[in-house]
């Protein structure tokens, strides 16, 4: 269960959504916090620049030593000041206080303080900890600047002033915001997890239903179909395609069942006849040599019929496999001449003509095409009364196609029969009689062969109007 969940589409989509959302939120928060800090530093730098102007202004005005107790009076509230001599030594400094006047740690100044130590301004840490931090600016003052570090002590010269402003109030806000943002981000991600679980559960339900239906169909419940709610959604398209595959499978299974039933039936009739005659002989009932002769003839005849049926079934099975046929130029004119010659011998009472005659080449398998002609001609001989004229013709059509026609002026067929004659094992009413000899496979073989060549077969017929079978085939390139 756990492993299935880990690999599932739902889990992967959810992890993706959560990661994307978390990444997006962290990026937005980071950008706004960094922006806020940069802005804090800009504000501090502006305050320090103002302090520098004030200090420089006062120093220029004042020739007397600066009173260290009055250092704070030089600059705006909350700004730390250190006075540094030529050797980088701090000679006087203010205590550091926050905006409420509470004392706090002073910024860490290096000892000695180098020249231009904080020009441009820089960020310093304080003694106690990384927080509070300071923004510092140093600048030189004129050569006459002196300070009296304590009342009554001699004045000392200084050359550099360092002013610094605590970043703490702003940084407090930043740190508070980081905490608040983190909490809000986590809460939002929790919400997204819950929501996306729900949305994905509902959104992926059709896929689960599909899997269940497909499993049921595979397990043999072949009538089941997937319900398609929205045909044009991606899931709907998959469902429609699957339903079509199920339909197709059901259809071909039924076809196969029908085919096997028909084939068995077709073979059972001659087998019954053969067994009947054999048993007659075994029970000693066929003593008469004339009767024995008849039994043998019947057995031979039925075996031959079975043989023909099996051969036809094998041929159909081979054509069904869809293996490509030989594709050589075949002279249909020659095939027609041979087939017509055979037909005249078989049934001398029927005038068989070639119309139109001539050399027409098709691209295909000679043996199979001979079989097409034979099946069509033997039907024309079999299903027409004596003396019926039959004509066979070949023609090249425009556009790389050739046409073979077998026409008879026999009784023709009603439309309901004509519609079904290309079905396997279908036989017309008048030809059901086993003595007629057909199996109902002849025209389906013609159709399979024509289609295996990339061609077609059609019939034009009406009762009393004769029948015309037309096969189209590709011409050699
Ligand atoms: N030329 C034709 N004239 C009338 N009916 C025909 C003709 N050719 C075929 N048929 C009908 O089509 C059916 C199917 O033909 P076919 O597939 O060759 O099977 P079979 O000849 O074994 O019966 C025949 O049983 C017959 O009823
Ligand atoms: Mg036939």
PDB file of N, CA and C and ligand atoms in Angstrom, residues 312 374-376 378-380 382-383 427 438-443, ligand 2:
ATOM      1  N   UNK A 312      -8.950 -24.263 -47.904  1.00  0.00           N
ATOM      2  CA  UNK A 312      -9.483 -22.889 -47.949  1.00  0.00           C
ATOM      3  C   UNK A 312      -9.331 -22.198 -46.595  1.00  0.00           C
ATOM      4  N   UNK A 374     -10.541 -18.252 -60.647  1.00  0.00           N
ATOM      5  CA  UNK A 374     -11.137 -19.577 -60.587  1.00  0.00           C
ATOM      6  C   UNK A 374     -12.407 -19.559 -59.724  1.00  0.00           C
ATOM      7  N   UNK A 375     -12.317 -18.900 -58.546  1.00  0.00           N
ATOM      8  CA  UNK A 375     -13.486 -18.852 -57.651  1.00  0.00           C
ATOM      9  C   UNK A 375     -14.647 -18.128 -58.325  1.00  0.00           C
ATOM     10  N   UNK A 376     -14.352 -16.988 -58.980  1.00  0.00           N
ATOM     11  CA  UNK A 376     -15.436 -16.220 -59.593  1.00  0.00           C
ATOM     12  C   UNK A 376     -16.057 -16.980 -60.757  1.00  0.00           C
ATOM     13  N   UNK A 378     -16.010 -20.280 -61.275  1.00  0.00           N
ATOM     14  CA  UNK A 378     -16.742 -21.493 -60.899  1.00  0.00           C
ATOM     15  C   UNK A 378     -18.091 -21.127 -60.310  1.00  0.00           C
ATOM     16  N   UNK A 379     -18.193 -19.975 -59.612  1.00  0.00           N
ATOM     17  CA  UNK A 379     -19.505 -19.518 -59.160  1.00  0.00           C
ATOM     18  C   UNK A 379     -20.417 -19.245 -60.357  1.00  0.00           C
ATOM     19  N   UNK A 380     -19.856 -18.551 -61.363  1.00  0.00           N
ATOM     20  CA  UNK A 380     -20.667 -18.180 -62.522  1.00  0.00           C
ATOM     21  C   UNK A 380     -21.186 -19.446 -63.231  1.00  0.00           C
ATOM     22  N   UNK A 382     -21.565 -22.400 -61.634  1.00  0.00           N
ATOM     23  CA  UNK A 382     -22.375 -23.196 -60.732  1.00  0.00           C
ATOM     24  C   UNK A 382     -23.769 -22.610 -60.515  1.00  0.00           C
ATOM     25  N   UNK A 383     -23.850 -21.290 -60.420  1.00  0.00           N
ATOM     26  CA  UNK A 383     -25.136 -20.685 -60.039  1.00  0.00           C
ATOM     27  C   UNK A 383     -25.940 -20.145 -61.215  1.00  0.00           C
ATOM     28  N   UNK A 427     -23.828 -18.738 -47.651  1.00  0.00           N
ATOM     29  CA  UNK A 427     -24.272 -19.322 -48.919  1.00  0.00           C
ATOM     30  C   UNK A 427     -25.694 -18.892 -49.195  1.00  0.00           C
ATOM     31  N   UNK A 438     -20.415 -26.192 -52.612  1.00  0.00           N
ATOM     32  CA  UNK A 438     -19.664 -25.034 -52.101  1.00  0.00           C
ATOM     33  C   UNK A 438     -19.544 -25.049 -50.593  1.00  0.00           C
ATOM     34  N   UNK A 439     -18.612 -24.264 -50.070  1.00  0.00           N
ATOM     35  CA  UNK A 439     -18.425 -24.138 -48.626  1.00  0.00           C
ATOM     36  C   UNK A 439     -18.823 -22.751 -48.140  1.00  0.00           C
ATOM     37  N   UNK A 440     -19.079 -21.830 -49.062  1.00  0.00           N
ATOM     38  CA  UNK A 440     -19.377 -20.450 -48.665  1.00  0.00           C
ATOM     39  C   UNK A 440     -18.124 -19.651 -48.372  1.00  0.00           C
ATOM     40  N   UNK A 441     -16.938 -20.199 -48.723  1.00  0.00           N
ATOM     41  CA  UNK A 441     -15.694 -19.467 -48.458  1.00  0.00           C
ATOM     42  C   UNK A 441     -15.121 -18.815 -49.712  1.00  0.00           C
ATOM     43  N   UNK A 442     -15.635 -19.239 -50.893  1.00  0.00           N
ATOM     44  CA  UNK A 442     -15.029 -18.805 -52.156  1.00  0.00           C
ATOM     45  C   UNK A 442     -14.914 -17.295 -52.281  1.00  0.00           C
ATOM     46  N   UNK A 443     -16.024 -16.577 -52.068  1.00  0.00           N
ATOM     47  CA  UNK A 443     -15.989 -15.121 -52.268  1.00  0.00           C
ATOM     48  C   UNK A 443     -15.234 -14.415 -51.134  1.00  0.00           C
TER      49      UNK A 443
HETATM   50 MG1  LIG B   2     -18.013 -20.428 -54.641  1.00  0.00          MG
END
